[in-house]
Amino acid sequence: MSKLPKNVKIVEVSPRDGLQNEKQLIDLSTKLSLIERLGNSGIKNIEVTGFVSPKWIPQLADSSELCKNLIRKKNINYSALTPNIKGMELAIAGNIKEVAVFTAASESFTKKNINCTIKESLQRFKPVIELAKQHGIIVRGYVSCVLGCPYEGQVDTHKVAEVTEQLFKLGCYEVSLGDTIGTGTPSAAKNMLLACMNIAPLEKLALHFHNTYGQALANIYACLELGANIIDASVAGLGGCPYAKGASGNIATEDVVYMLNGMNIDTGIDFKKLVETGQWISQKLQTENNSQVGKALI
Ligand code: HMG
Ligand code: MG
């Protein structure tokens, strides 16, 4: 039986996941304007940057500068990635109140992305999360490659659930399940989510689906039927992971909100302003708008 939710929390990841993968360097004022426009569209959770090594991700080298110049609205949660203590210290200095640690269900991807094993990554997160707690900062966890790995192919759902469980044990309040390369299909997405639901309630599990194979919306719908109610998305479908070759953007926020609106599932987002934001950033970056809905409405 379908357990469709009444409300969905949208986590907008375009300023981080979207922009980390752009070839051209994007100026700070464009980033700040994107975040402001997203906030004005009614989005309450925005992942604004990553405190990662600038050698690894040059696009986010301005993370501290961005935090200094960010005009924060009271009711918006601005979050950032922190892979290690150094990142956490920078996040504290940047007055960030929610951070995210990130690992994967695949060893090869973890090595390529954060230069350690899964076990080492979890050990590394322990002091990061402790430090966050001392500063009243909440921590989200990411598991990448939950429906396939660019290096290892198929990924066992038990491994996904195991890593997810470890992240909760370390103190994450929510874990986001990443189909990093977008190869998942609806039944696989459902089975993966069911495996994670054995260890955590749905209110703590987010869907982070990239749309590389055009399956993300179908996968989200399949998981909504189980009651999933947290969705990561990126305006204009911006994004991808530099350590997953060929990985394209996340599902476009416009496409998710259009579908949810049609199903009477509330997100609190102003759809018109959201679509305008997608068109604005696509024009600014001179890239194709990867939202089907955004394209249809131009
Ligand atoms: P490393 O090279 O093993 O680390 O990188 P290190 O500790 O040896 O440091 C190397 C250098 O980086 C040093 O500088 C450090 O100071 C510096 P040097 O002495 O050579 O001048 N450094 C830092 N600088 C700024 N901020 C930091 C930091 N840490 C070290 N936090 C590390 C290890 C984890 C740092 C590196 O691998 C890294 O930054 N990786 C990030 C990769 C990344 O951001 N990937 C994309 C995000 S994940 C993703 O997209 C997936 C997701 O969307 C979900 C999904 O779709 O599946 C979340
Ligand atoms: Mg991602």
GROMACS .gro file of C-alpha atoms in nm, residues 51-52 81-84 100-104 109-110 113-114 121 125 140-144 167:
model
   23
   51PHE     CA    1   3.510   2.311   0.328
   52VAL     CA    2   3.710   2.066   0.121
   81LEU     CA    3   3.043   1.979   0.365
   82THR     CA    4   3.324   1.906   0.611
   83PRO     CA    5   3.541   1.602   0.528
   84ASN     CA    6   3.780   1.641   0.821
  100ALA     CA    7   2.779   1.714   0.638
  101VAL     CA    8   3.036   1.438   0.645
  102PHE     CA    9   3.053   1.214   0.342
  103THR     CA   10   3.162   0.862   0.266
  104ALA     CA   11   3.038   0.583   0.038
  109PHE     CA   12   3.492   0.558  -0.480
  110THR     CA   13   3.581   0.652  -0.122
  113ASN     CA   14   3.682   1.101  -0.348
  114ILE     CA   15   3.830   1.145   0.000
  121SER     CA   16   3.657   0.781   0.678
  125PHE     CA   17   3.444   1.164   1.122
  140ARG     CA   18   2.428   1.516   0.832
  141GLY     CA   19   2.589   1.210   0.675
  142TYR     CA   20   2.614   1.118   0.307
  143VAL     CA   21   2.655   0.770   0.166
  144SER     CA   22   2.755   0.778  -0.201
  167LEU     CA   23   2.695   0.724   1.042
   0.00000   0.00000   0.00000
